[in-house]
mmCIF file of C-alpha atoms in Angstrom:
data_model
loop_
_atom_site.group_PDB
_atom_site.id
_atom_site.type_symbol
_atom_site.label_atom_id
_atom_site.label_comp_id
_atom_site.label_asym_id
_atom_site.label_seq_id
_atom_site.Cartn_x
_atom_site.Cartn_y
_atom_site.Cartn_z
ATOM 1 C CA MET C 2 -17.463 7.458 -2.451
ATOM 2 C CA SER C 3 -16.630 10.838 -3.905
ATOM 3 C CA GLU C 4 -17.923 12.449 -0.737
ATOM 4 C CA ILE C 5 -14.804 11.570 1.238
ATOM 5 C CA LYS C 6 -13.074 14.802 2.236
ATOM 6 C CA HIS C 7 -10.514 13.754 4.811
ATOM 7 C CA HIS C 8 -7.785 11.493 3.467
ATOM 8 C CA LEU C 9 -4.671 9.629 4.535
ATOM 9 C CA THR C 10 -1.472 11.690 4.478
ATOM 10 C CA ASP C 11 1.287 10.956 1.976
ATOM 11 C CA ALA C 12 3.635 9.893 4.764
ATOM 12 C CA LEU C 13 1.070 7.306 5.930
ATOM 13 C CA LEU C 14 0.481 6.014 2.403
ATOM 14 C CA LEU C 15 4.221 5.739 1.804
ATOM 15 C CA SER C 16 4.691 3.787 5.054
ATOM 16 C CA TYR C 17 1.773 1.515 4.161
ATOM 17 C CA ALA C 18 3.165 0.967 0.635
ATOM 18 C CA ALA C 19 6.638 0.276 2.029
ATOM 19 C CA GLY C 20 5.270 -2.108 4.655
ATOM 20 C CA THR C 21 6.657 -0.186 7.630
ATOM 21 C CA LEU C 22 3.336 0.910 9.108
ATOM 22 C CA ASP C 23 2.223 -0.984 12.210
ATOM 23 C CA GLU C 24 -0.735 -3.362 11.991
ATOM 24 C CA GLY C 25 -3.454 -1.228 13.604
ATOM 25 C CA PHE C 26 -2.651 1.818 11.473
ATOM 26 C CA SER C 27 -2.457 -0.462 8.442
ATOM 27 C CA LEU C 28 -5.948 -1.714 9.219
ATOM 28 C CA VAL C 29 -7.265 1.856 9.216
ATOM 29 C CA ALA C 30 -5.364 2.531 5.955
ATOM 30 C CA ALA C 31 -6.735 -0.617 4.279
ATOM 31 C CA THR C 32 -10.272 0.152 5.461
ATOM 32 C CA HIS C 33 -10.098 3.731 4.189
ATOM 33 C CA ILE C 34 -8.557 2.761 0.837
ATOM 34 C CA SER C 35 -11.358 0.223 0.369
ATOM 35 C CA LEU C 36 -13.766 3.185 0.225
ATOM 36 C CA CYS C 37 -11.479 5.843 -1.303
ATOM 37 C CA ASP C 38 -10.381 5.699 -4.948
ATOM 38 C CA ASP C 39 -8.156 8.743 -4.525
ATOM 39 C CA CYS C 40 -6.040 7.155 -1.799
ATOM 40 C CA ARG C 41 -5.999 3.847 -3.721
ATOM 41 C CA ALA C 42 -4.471 5.617 -6.731
ATOM 42 C CA ARG C 43 -1.931 7.384 -4.536
ATOM 43 C CA LEU C 44 -1.049 4.066 -2.875
ATOM 44 C CA GLU C 45 -0.443 2.529 -6.304
ATOM 45 C CA SER C 46 1.909 5.402 -7.151
ATOM 46 C CA PHE C 47 3.911 4.758 -3.991
ATOM 47 C CA GLU C 48 4.004 1.043 -4.793
ATOM 48 C CA ALA C 49 5.333 1.914 -8.256
ATOM 49 C CA VAL C 50 8.215 3.712 -6.547
ATOM 50 C CA GLY C 51 8.895 0.527 -4.576
ATOM 51 C CA GLY C 52 8.909 -1.452 -7.836
ATOM 52 C CA ALA C 53 11.396 0.956 -9.404
ATOM 53 C CA LEU C 54 13.678 0.690 -6.346
ATOM 54 C CA VAL C 55 13.637 -3.107 -6.428
ATOM 55 C CA ASP C 56 14.365 -3.038 -10.143
ATOM 56 C CA GLU C 57 17.460 -0.896 -9.706
ATOM 57 C CA CYS C 58 18.739 -2.997 -6.776
ATOM 58 C CA GLU C 59 22.028 -4.708 -7.290
ATOM 59 C CA GLY C 60 21.031 -8.358 -6.964
ATOM 60 C CA VAL C 61 22.401 -10.876 -4.496
ATOM 61 C CA ALA C 62 23.118 -14.315 -5.971
ATOM 62 C CA LEU C 63 20.833 -17.151 -4.923
ATOM 63 C CA ALA C 64 21.829 -20.672 -3.981
ATOM 64 C CA ASP C 65 22.797 -22.843 -6.963
ATOM 65 C CA ASN C 66 19.666 -24.962 -6.752
ATOM 66 C CA ALA C 67 17.265 -22.065 -6.018
ATOM 67 C CA LEU C 68 15.308 -22.271 -9.263
ATOM 68 C CA GLU C 69 14.871 -26.055 -8.953
ATOM 69 C CA ALA C 70 13.817 -25.683 -5.317
ATOM 70 C CA THR C 71 11.266 -23.026 -6.290
ATOM 71 C CA LEU C 72 9.878 -25.137 -9.121
ATOM 72 C CA ALA C 73 9.566 -28.052 -6.703
ATOM 73 C CA MET C 74 7.582 -25.769 -4.403
ATOM 74 C CA ILE C 75 5.286 -24.806 -7.260
ATOM 75 C CA ASP C 76 4.536 -28.468 -7.898
ATOM 76 C CA VAL C 77 3.016 -28.915 -4.459
ATOM 77 C CA VAL C 78 1.362 -25.508 -3.969
ATOM 78 C CA PRO C 79 -2.031 -25.173 -5.627
ATOM 79 C CA VAL C 80 -2.689 -22.150 -7.806
ATOM 80 C CA VAL C 81 -4.435 -19.476 -5.744
ATOM 81 C CA ALA C 82 -8.017 -18.996 -6.834
ATOM 82 C CA SER C 83 -9.068 -15.450 -7.619
ATOM 83 C CA ALA C 84 -10.224 -13.787 -4.453
ATOM 84 C CA ALA C 85 -13.964 -14.189 -4.384
ATOM 85 C CA THR C 86 -15.287 -10.690 -3.910
ATOM 86 C CA SER C 87 -17.910 -11.063 -1.262
ATOM 87 C CA PRO C 88 -20.783 -8.650 -1.763
ATOM 88 C CA SER C 89 -19.637 -5.707 0.283
ATOM 89 C CA ALA C 90 -22.139 -3.140 -0.867
ATOM 90 C CA LYS C 91 -24.582 -3.781 1.947
ATOM 91 C CA CYS C 92 -21.941 -4.066 4.667
ATOM 92 C CA VAL C 93 -21.022 -1.245 7.046
ATOM 93 C CA PHE C 94 -17.461 -2.612 7.301
ATOM 94 C CA PRO C 95 -15.209 -3.052 4.246
ATOM 95 C CA SER C 96 -13.653 -6.532 3.978
ATOM 96 C CA PRO C 97 -10.309 -5.871 5.787
ATOM 97 C CA LEU C 98 -12.217 -4.746 8.867
ATOM 98 C CA ARG C 99 -14.699 -7.605 8.643
ATOM 99 C CA GLU C 100 -11.753 -9.988 8.834
ATOM 100 C CA TYR C 101 -10.645 -8.529 12.167
ATOM 101 C CA VAL C 102 -14.152 -8.344 13.603
ATOM 102 C CA GLY C 103 -15.194 -11.750 12.305
ATOM 103 C CA GLY C 104 -18.204 -10.237 10.571
ATOM 104 C CA ASP C 105 -19.990 -6.976 9.994
ATOM 105 C CA LEU C 106 -21.282 -4.422 12.513
ATOM 106 C CA ASP C 107 -23.719 -6.915 14.061
ATOM 107 C CA ALA C 108 -20.822 -9.234 14.983
ATOM 108 C CA VAL C 109 -18.975 -6.684 17.153
ATOM 109 C CA ARG C 110 -18.698 -7.599 20.833
ATOM 110 C CA TRP C 111 -19.074 -4.204 22.467
ATOM 111 C CA ARG C 112 -18.087 -3.218 25.997
ATOM 112 C CA PRO C 113 -19.775 -0.200 27.554
ATOM 113 C CA LEU C 114 -17.647 2.807 28.469
ATOM 114 C CA GLY C 115 -20.456 4.786 30.099
ATOM 115 C CA GLY C 116 -22.720 7.482 28.723
ATOM 116 C CA GLY C 117 -23.909 5.167 25.968
ATOM 117 C CA VAL C 118 -20.403 5.049 24.476
ATOM 118 C CA LYS C 119 -19.147 1.545 23.683
ATOM 119 C CA GLN C 120 -15.854 0.162 22.447
ATOM 120 C CA ALA C 121 -14.423 -3.079 21.126
ATOM 121 C CA VAL C 122 -10.642 -3.562 21.114
ATOM 122 C CA LEU C 123 -9.478 -5.518 18.052
ATOM 123 C CA LYS C 124 -6.555 -7.908 18.439
ATOM 124 C CA THR C 125 -3.463 -7.307 16.307
ATOM 125 C CA GLY C 126 0.119 -8.526 16.378
ATOM 126 C CA GLY C 127 1.400 -4.956 16.313
ATOM 127 C CA GLU C 128 2.360 -2.603 19.114
ATOM 128 C CA ASP C 129 -0.280 -0.028 18.243
ATOM 129 C CA LYS C 130 -3.851 -0.303 19.509
ATOM 130 C CA VAL C 131 -6.927 -0.391 17.343
ATOM 131 C CA ARG C 132 -10.535 -0.383 18.450
ATOM 132 C CA LEU C 133 -14.066 0.291 17.312
ATOM 133 C CA LEU C 134 -16.070 3.005 19.027
ATOM 134 C CA SER C 135 -19.817 3.435 19.113
ATOM 135 C CA ILE C 136 -20.967 6.912 20.104
ATOM 136 C CA PRO C 137 -24.649 7.868 20.301
ATOM 137 C CA GLY C 138 -25.599 10.896 18.184
ATOM 138 C CA GLY C 139 -25.101 14.159 20.066
ATOM 139 C CA THR C 140 -22.632 12.646 22.557
ATOM 140 C CA ALA C 141 -19.131 14.049 23.111
ATOM 141 C CA MET C 142 -16.085 11.853 23.525
ATOM 142 C CA PRO C 143 -13.843 12.802 26.476
ATOM 143 C CA ASP C 144 -11.512 15.683 25.587
ATOM 144 C CA HIS C 145 -8.106 14.187 24.875
ATOM 145 C CA GLY C 146 -4.691 14.892 23.422
ATOM 146 C CA HIS C 147 -2.133 12.416 22.087
ATOM 147 C CA ARG C 148 1.419 11.459 22.846
ATOM 148 C CA GLY C 149 1.713 9.917 19.426
ATOM 149 C CA LEU C 150 -0.422 9.452 16.360
ATOM 150 C CA GLU C 151 -4.145 8.741 16.311
ATOM 151 C CA LEU C 152 -6.156 7.788 13.225
ATOM 152 C CA THR C 153 -9.940 7.848 13.479
ATOM 153 C CA MET C 154 -12.073 6.684 10.577
ATOM 154 C CA VAL C 155 -15.847 7.023 10.419
ATOM 155 C CA LEU C 156 -17.813 3.972 9.262
ATOM 156 C CA GLN C 157 -21.324 5.103 10.118
ATOM 157 C CA GLY C 158 -22.859 8.396 11.222
ATOM 158 C CA ALA C 159 -20.543 11.384 11.638
ATOM 159 C CA PHE C 160 -18.574 13.396 14.164
ATOM 160 C CA GLU C 161 -17.408 16.977 14.331
ATOM 161 C CA ASP C 162 -14.514 18.637 16.060
ATOM 162 C CA ALA C 163 -12.249 21.656 15.602
ATOM 163 C CA ASP C 164 -10.933 20.110 12.343
ATOM 164 C CA GLY C 165 -14.336 19.873 10.688
ATOM 165 C CA HIS C 166 -17.059 17.395 9.824
ATOM 166 C CA PHE C 167 -16.168 13.730 9.398
ATOM 167 C CA GLY C 168 -18.615 11.366 7.681
ATOM 168 C CA ARG C 169 -18.434 7.774 6.399
ATOM 169 C CA GLY C 170 -15.008 7.078 4.906
ATOM 170 C CA ASP C 171 -13.360 10.201 6.298
ATOM 171 C CA VAL C 172 -10.249 9.713 8.385
ATOM 172 C CA GLU C 173 -8.861 12.159 10.912
ATOM 173 C CA VAL C 174 -5.090 12.141 11.376
ATOM 174 C CA ALA C 175 -4.313 13.583 14.811
ATOM 175 C CA ASP C 176 -0.905 14.083 16.364
ATOM 176 C CA GLU C 177 0.482 15.646 19.521
ATOM 177 C CA ASP C 178 -0.523 19.145 18.485
ATOM 178 C CA LEU C 179 -4.213 18.364 18.250
ATOM 179 C CA HIS C 180 -6.292 18.530 21.383
ATOM 180 C CA HIS C 181 -9.789 17.718 20.320
ATOM 181 C CA THR C 182 -13.261 16.956 21.543
ATOM 182 C CA PRO C 183 -15.077 14.953 18.900
ATOM 183 C CA VAL C 184 -18.864 15.154 19.148
ATOM 184 C CA ALA C 185 -21.054 12.630 17.332
ATOM 185 C CA VAL C 186 -23.507 14.389 15.059
ATOM 186 C CA ALA C 187 -27.133 14.006 16.155
ATOM 187 C CA GLY C 188 -28.961 11.166 14.464
ATOM 188 C CA GLU C 189 -27.446 7.801 13.601
ATOM 189 C CA VAL C 190 -25.040 6.200 16.084
ATOM 190 C CA CYS C 191 -21.481 7.104 15.070
ATOM 191 C CA ILE C 192 -19.247 4.067 14.528
ATOM 192 C CA CYS C 193 -15.490 4.775 14.266
ATOM 193 C CA LEU C 194 -12.347 2.740 13.820
ATOM 194 C CA ALA C 195 -9.511 4.312 15.839
ATOM 195 C CA ALA C 196 -5.819 3.401 16.015
ATOM 196 C CA THR C 197 -3.250 4.897 18.381
ATOM 197 C CA ASP C 198 0.427 4.236 18.964
ATOM 198 C CA ALA C 199 0.457 5.688 22.479
ATOM 199 C CA PRO C 200 -2.118 6.012 25.256
ATOM 200 C CA LEU C 201 -4.433 8.997 24.947
ATOM 201 C CA ARG C 202 -4.077 11.919 27.356
ATOM 202 C CA PHE C 203 -7.400 12.801 28.878
ATOM 203 C CA LYS C 204 -7.878 16.200 30.430
ATOM 204 C CA GLY C 205 -10.431 15.353 33.101
ATOM 205 C CA LEU C 206 -9.472 13.488 36.281
ATOM 206 C CA VAL C 207 -12.132 10.788 36.057
ATOM 207 C CA PRO C 208 -11.381 9.611 32.523
ATOM 208 C CA ARG C 209 -7.693 9.650 33.457
ATOM 209 C CA MET C 210 -8.326 7.359 36.414
ATOM 210 C CA ALA C 211 -10.523 5.074 34.358
ATOM 211 C CA GLN C 212 -8.004 4.850 31.520
ATOM 212 C CA PRO C 213 -6.110 1.753 32.691
ATOM 213 C CA PHE C 214 -9.374 -0.151 32.987
ATOM 214 C CA LEU C 215 -10.666 0.897 29.615
ATOM 215 C CA GLY C 216 -7.535 -0.125 27.793
ATOM 216 C CA ILE C 217 -7.364 3.095 25.781
ATOM 217 C CA MET G 16 11.259 8.618 -40.930
ATOM 218 C CA ASN G 17 8.560 8.697 -38.341
ATOM 219 C CA VAL G 18 6.995 5.292 -38.739
ATOM 220 C CA ALA G 19 4.920 5.331 -35.589
ATOM 221 C CA ILE G 20 2.701 8.177 -36.799
ATOM 222 C CA GLU G 21 1.529 6.081 -39.726
ATOM 223 C CA GLU G 22 1.177 2.939 -37.698
ATOM 224 C CA GLY G 23 -0.971 4.273 -34.923
ATOM 225 C CA ALA G 24 -1.779 7.739 -33.729
ATOM 226 C CA VAL G 25 -2.286 6.855 -30.106
ATOM 227 C CA PRO G 26 1.152 5.426 -29.292
ATOM 228 C CA ALA G 27 2.797 8.294 -31.176
ATOM 229 C CA ARG G 28 0.832 10.851 -29.218
ATOM 230 C CA ALA G 29 1.520 9.185 -25.905
ATOM 231 C CA ALA G 30 5.215 9.083 -26.648
ATOM 232 C CA SER G 31 5.508 12.699 -27.709
ATOM 233 C CA TYR G 32 3.526 13.730 -24.659
ATOM 234 C CA ALA G 33 6.126 12.070 -22.489
ATOM 235 C CA GLY G 34 8.890 13.392 -24.702
ATOM 236 C CA SER G 35 7.812 16.973 -24.180
ATOM 237 C CA VAL G 36 8.941 16.678 -20.611
ATOM 238 C CA MET G 37 11.898 14.404 -20.793
ATOM 239 C CA GLN G 38 14.062 14.135 -23.903
ATOM 240 C CA THR G 39 13.559 10.844 -25.685
ATOM 241 C CA ASP G 40 14.782 9.494 -28.988
ATOM 242 C CA GLY G 41 11.498 10.074 -30.745
ATOM 243 C CA PRO G 42 8.231 8.196 -30.656
ATOM 244 C CA ASP G 43 9.811 4.800 -30.284
ATOM 245 C CA ASN G 44 10.837 4.753 -26.660
ATOM 246 C CA SER G 45 9.549 1.264 -26.007
ATOM 247 C CA SER G 46 11.392 -0.857 -23.523
ATOM 248 C CA PRO G 47 11.910 -4.358 -24.824
ATOM 249 C CA GLU G 48 12.894 -5.315 -21.285
ATOM 250 C CA ASN G 49 9.618 -4.352 -19.628
ATOM 251 C CA ASP G 50 7.497 -5.720 -22.477
ATOM 252 C CA ARG G 51 9.381 -8.939 -22.211
ATOM 253 C CA PHE G 52 8.406 -9.365 -18.545
ATOM 254 C CA VAL G 53 4.738 -8.683 -19.199
ATOM 255 C CA GLU G 54 4.857 -11.266 -21.962
ATOM 256 C CA LEU G 55 6.717 -13.768 -19.790
ATOM 257 C CA VAL G 56 4.217 -13.450 -16.947
ATOM 258 C CA THR G 57 1.402 -13.864 -19.475
ATOM 259 C CA ARG G 58 3.017 -17.090 -20.658
ATOM 260 C CA VAL G 59 3.298 -18.309 -17.073
ATOM 261 C CA ARG G 60 -0.356 -17.523 -16.515
ATOM 262 C CA GLN G 61 -1.733 -18.964 -19.724
ATOM 263 C CA ASN G 62 0.485 -21.969 -20.310
ATOM 264 C CA GLY G 63 2.242 -22.682 -17.029
ATOM 265 C CA ASP G 64 5.412 -22.018 -19.038
ATOM 266 C CA ARG G 65 8.447 -22.995 -16.936
ATOM 267 C CA GLU G 66 10.985 -21.467 -19.290
ATOM 268 C CA ALA G 67 9.215 -18.134 -19.066
ATOM 269 C CA PHE G 68 9.142 -18.502 -15.305
ATOM 270 C CA ALA G 69 12.877 -19.245 -15.226
ATOM 271 C CA ALA G 70 13.563 -16.016 -17.140
ATOM 272 C CA VAL G 71 11.471 -13.987 -14.674
ATOM 273 C CA PHE G 72 13.244 -15.771 -11.840
ATOM 274 C CA ARG G 73 16.732 -14.972 -13.154
ATOM 275 C CA HIS G 74 15.934 -11.267 -13.307
ATOM 276 C CA PHE G 75 13.909 -10.745 -10.165
ATOM 277 C CA ALA G 76 14.997 -13.363 -7.615
ATOM 278 C CA PRO G 77 18.441 -11.779 -6.941
ATOM 279 C CA ARG G 78 16.778 -8.357 -6.581
ATOM 280 C CA VAL G 79 14.144 -9.673 -4.195
ATOM 281 C CA LYS G 80 16.889 -11.308 -2.147
ATOM 282 C CA ALA G 81 18.814 -8.019 -2.033
ATOM 283 C CA PHE G 82 15.648 -6.179 -1.000
ATOM 284 C CA LEU G 83 14.990 -8.632 1.837
ATOM 285 C CA MET G 84 18.589 -8.444 3.078
ATOM 286 C CA LYS G 85 18.513 -4.641 3.030
ATOM 287 C CA SER G 86 15.316 -4.908 5.036
ATOM 288 C CA GLY G 87 17.124 -6.824 7.762
ATOM 289 C CA ALA G 88 16.838 -10.506 6.823
ATOM 290 C CA ASN G 89 19.966 -12.634 7.172
ATOM 291 C CA GLU G 90 21.090 -14.472 4.082
ATOM 292 C CA GLY G 91 19.445 -17.785 4.967
ATOM 293 C CA LEU G 92 16.064 -16.231 5.650
ATOM 294 C CA ALA G 93 16.327 -13.991 2.579
ATOM 295 C CA GLU G 94 17.065 -17.016 0.395
ATOM 296 C CA GLU G 95 14.117 -18.955 1.783
ATOM 297 C CA CYS G 96 11.723 -16.011 1.490
ATOM 298 C CA THR G 97 12.890 -15.184 -2.037
ATOM 299 C CA GLN G 98 12.032 -18.682 -3.183
ATOM 300 C CA GLU G 99 8.614 -18.362 -1.574
ATOM 301 C CA VAL G 100 8.054 -14.957 -3.190
ATOM 302 C CA MET G 101 8.963 -16.375 -6.593
ATOM 303 C CA ALA G 102 6.652 -19.363 -6.072
ATOM 304 C CA THR G 103 3.877 -16.899 -5.191
ATOM 305 C CA LEU G 104 4.442 -15.147 -8.538
ATOM 306 C CA TRP G 105 3.628 -18.449 -10.193
ATOM 307 C CA THR G 106 0.536 -19.209 -8.143
ATOM 308 C CA LYS G 107 -0.811 -15.655 -8.491
ATOM 309 C CA ALA G 108 0.177 -15.010 -12.092
ATOM 310 C CA HIS G 109 -3.501 -14.847 -13.102
ATOM 311 C CA MET G 110 -3.977 -11.906 -10.721
ATOM 312 C CA PHE G 111 -1.317 -9.734 -12.377
ATOM 313 C CA ASP G 112 -2.889 -6.769 -14.176
ATOM 314 C CA PRO G 113 -0.457 -5.071 -16.603
ATOM 315 C CA THR G 114 -2.767 -2.052 -16.913
ATOM 316 C CA ARG G 115 -2.351 -1.259 -13.219
ATOM 317 C CA ALA G 116 1.196 -2.273 -12.310
ATOM 318 C CA SER G 117 4.512 -3.070 -13.929
ATOM 319 C CA VAL G 118 5.971 -6.517 -13.245
ATOM 320 C CA SER G 119 8.553 -4.867 -10.940
ATOM 321 C CA THR G 120 5.817 -3.200 -8.902
ATOM 322 C CA TRP G 121 3.873 -6.432 -8.653
ATOM 323 C CA VAL G 122 7.008 -8.293 -7.516
ATOM 324 C CA PHE G 123 7.695 -5.539 -4.995
ATOM 325 C CA THR G 124 4.238 -5.858 -3.406
ATOM 326 C CA ILE G 125 4.572 -9.635 -3.057
ATOM 327 C CA ALA G 126 8.085 -9.324 -1.586
ATOM 328 C CA ARG G 127 6.913 -6.588 0.774
ATOM 329 C CA ASN G 128 4.060 -8.764 2.060
ATOM 330 C CA ARG G 129 6.453 -11.652 2.655
ATOM 331 C CA LYS G 130 8.814 -9.278 4.483
ATOM 332 C CA ILE G 131 6.064 -8.078 6.836
ATOM 333 C CA ASP G 132 5.032 -11.631 7.565
ATOM 334 C CA ALA G 133 8.497 -13.128 8.021
ATOM 335 C CA LEU G 134 10.451 -10.233 9.527
ATOM 336 C CA ARG G 135 7.917 -8.221 11.442
ATOM 337 C CA ARG G 136 5.564 -11.087 12.272
ATOM 338 C CA ILE G 137 2.458 -8.970 11.911
ATOM 339 C CA LYS G 138 -0.344 -9.148 9.395
ATOM 340 C CA ARG G 139 -0.830 -6.653 6.598
ATOM 341 C CA PRO G 140 -4.506 -5.856 6.197
ATOM 342 C CA GLU G 141 -5.194 -5.485 2.468
ATOM 343 C CA PRO G 142 -7.732 -3.099 0.954
ATOM 344 C CA GLU G 143 -10.828 -4.644 -0.565
ATOM 345 C CA GLU G 144 -10.203 -5.809 -4.128
ATOM 346 C CA LEU G 145 -11.781 -3.669 -6.805
ATOM 347 C CA PRO G 146 -14.922 -5.386 -8.087
ATOM 348 C CA TRP G 147 -13.315 -5.910 -11.466
ATOM 349 C CA GLY G 148 -10.225 -8.114 -11.771
ATOM 350 C CA PRO G 149 -7.635 -8.191 -14.548
ATOM 351 C CA GLU G 150 -9.159 -8.290 -18.029
ATOM 352 C CA PRO G 151 -8.522 -11.478 -20.026
ATOM 353 C CA GLU G 152 -7.233 -9.234 -22.851
ATOM 354 C CA PRO G 153 -5.807 -6.089 -21.281
ATOM 355 C CA ASP G 154 -6.066 -2.880 -23.295
ATOM 356 C CA GLN G 155 -2.693 -2.464 -24.996
ATOM 357 C CA VAL G 156 -2.830 1.328 -24.850
ATOM 358 C CA ASP G 157 -3.278 1.162 -21.072
ATOM 359 C CA VAL G 158 -0.450 -1.343 -20.777
ATOM 360 C CA MET G 159 1.823 0.909 -22.816
ATOM 361 C CA THR G 160 0.898 4.058 -20.913
ATOM 362 C CA LEU G 161 1.664 2.361 -17.641
ATOM 363 C CA ARG G 162 4.941 1.055 -19.021
ATOM 364 C CA GLN G 163 6.044 4.497 -20.172
ATOM 365 C CA GLU G 164 5.167 6.039 -16.850
ATOM 366 C CA SER G 165 7.069 3.313 -15.018
ATOM 367 C CA GLU G 166 10.131 4.036 -17.144
ATOM 368 C CA LYS G 167 9.921 7.745 -16.448
ATOM 369 C CA LEU G 168 9.650 6.993 -12.769
ATOM 370 C CA ALA G 169 12.711 4.753 -12.851
ATOM 371 C CA GLU G 170 14.661 7.442 -14.728
ATOM 372 C CA ALA G 171 13.563 10.105 -12.273
ATOM 373 C CA ILE G 172 14.638 8.025 -9.299
ATOM 374 C CA ALA G 173 17.935 7.130 -10.951
ATOM 375 C CA SER G 174 18.683 10.805 -11.577
ATOM 376 C CA LEU G 175 18.100 11.879 -7.975
ATOM 377 C CA PRO G 176 21.111 13.065 -5.998
ATOM 378 C CA ASP G 177 22.587 10.177 -3.994
ATOM 379 C CA LYS G 178 21.516 11.594 -0.679
ATOM 380 C CA GLN G 179 17.865 11.771 -1.669
ATOM 381 C CA ARG G 180 17.805 8.394 -3.338
ATOM 382 C CA ASP G 181 19.354 6.968 -0.208
ATOM 383 C CA LEU G 182 16.573 8.492 1.878
ATOM 384 C CA ILE G 183 13.873 6.996 -0.329
ATOM 385 C CA GLN G 184 15.580 3.616 -0.245
ATOM 386 C CA ARG G 185 15.707 3.720 3.525
ATOM 387 C CA ALA G 186 12.014 4.605 3.658
ATOM 388 C CA TYR G 187 11.151 1.621 1.465
ATOM 389 C CA PHE G 188 13.695 -0.884 2.675
ATOM 390 C CA GLY G 189 12.529 -0.556 6.172
ATOM 391 C CA ASP G 190 14.641 1.411 8.586
ATOM 392 C CA LEU G 191 12.716 4.693 8.467
ATOM 393 C CA SER G 192 9.628 4.723 10.666
ATOM 394 C CA HIS G 193 6.458 6.555 9.777
ATOM 395 C CA ALA G 194 7.428 9.409 12.108
ATOM 396 C CA GLU G 195 10.884 9.685 10.550
ATOM 397 C CA ILE G 196 9.424 9.788 7.054
ATOM 398 C CA ALA G 197 7.069 12.544 8.157
ATOM 399 C CA GLU G 198 10.018 14.518 9.549
ATOM 400 C CA GLN G 199 12.270 14.411 6.494
ATOM 401 C CA THR G 200 12.864 17.640 4.666
ATOM 402 C CA GLY G 201 12.018 18.362 1.060
ATOM 403 C CA LEU G 202 13.145 16.436 -1.967
ATOM 404 C CA PRO G 203 13.461 18.695 -5.012
ATOM 405 C CA LEU G 204 12.185 16.512 -7.840
ATOM 406 C CA GLY G 205 11.837 18.097 -11.292
ATOM 407 C CA THR G 206 8.619 18.518 -13.201
ATOM 408 C CA ILE G 207 7.392 15.334 -14.801
ATOM 409 C CA LYS G 208 3.984 14.757 -16.213
ATOM 410 C CA SER G 209 1.126 12.474 -15.256
ATOM 411 C CA ARG G 210 1.093 9.855 -12.585
ATOM 412 C CA ILE G 211 4.857 9.885 -12.189
ATOM 413 C CA ARG G 212 4.828 13.529 -11.332
ATOM 414 C CA LEU G 213 2.087 12.726 -8.878
ATOM 415 C CA ALA G 214 4.113 9.905 -7.361
ATOM 416 C CA LEU G 215 7.181 12.058 -7.005
ATOM 417 C CA GLU G 216 5.297 15.028 -5.645
ATOM 418 C CA ARG G 217 3.638 12.766 -3.173
ATOM 419 C CA LEU G 218 6.992 11.326 -2.307
ATOM 420 C CA ARG G 219 8.314 14.789 -1.637
ATOM 421 C CA HIS G 220 5.352 15.579 0.594
ATOM 422 C CA ALA G 221 5.705 12.310 2.392
ATOM 423 C CA MET G 222 9.377 12.919 3.056
ATOM 424 C CA GLY G 223 8.951 16.496 4.126
#
């Protein structure tokens, strides 16, 4: 856990704490925080700011019968049992990601992208796109830039690009300024969770033509 | 007469530590208000105490409603969601951990989740729970430390210039996007110790 070197930015943690981050980015944030105590502590600090803001809010009066109505609701709603912590230690995916996949790594329904690279688009209600990527060790992803923001988190294996070495738990925050060519480090297949808010911009002609079909 | 030093070295030290940064009235800077809410939530959890719940409701429900309306809910929806948020406090009272969050922070996270669900109609993926849950008997020193830090944070936010506080409110109450938060320019926030300093420094980074 302490080996994580690439973290979420403060702006991302604030947006996630405030609840303004879109669903795909939030999934990457939740997955990273599940493995990263540092970002969890920073998230809690940002949530404390939210608590202080709510506390200093000037209240708006509720309906006259609001308390009675709430108590009536309590009478019919069962007390929530403590979340059973499923044994996560042996899983590749932390629990928020397992919920979207419907299981761990072996439950992913991959679609080939060519060159041994595979992807699985995860369904969200948000406008951003989030997908899993499987890249054989030693393979390069197509060189691409971004119109918006791209978060890429490593779940297994590792990749390297101009920004450094990214291993399990590390998250790369890429924006329009970064044009990068991630290469999976030789050895174990590299599994990444990637979220984007705008289509990627590929440099080569062929990936550009294939883009609409790949859904990336 | 400095009573606290005789009664317990740890609270006295914690208080003077905080006091070295921000002037306080001596070692006794306890907040009856915040303690009261921790105690009330404990009574809800342990005894299903409806009077305690009503007291929590009277303080927080109007604030939650204001928060939801500032976030874009009309009054009818805000009223409905506030009641649901307050009912959730009851059903999840056993999950409240006073060593990790103040009651206000806990209420904020529940209201925020309801806001995402009701207003934005998307899910909010939650991080994996830590393997340990709230202790049956939370460590009182931890509870007090967290309380003091929460108070310092509230004071620090209250003392911000209007323009900056407004910016932070907009970031939290929903009409600043991630990109806009990342673009905002610096928030000069004085030097405050511990986690609060961290929170405020982080806030400054996040806004600029």
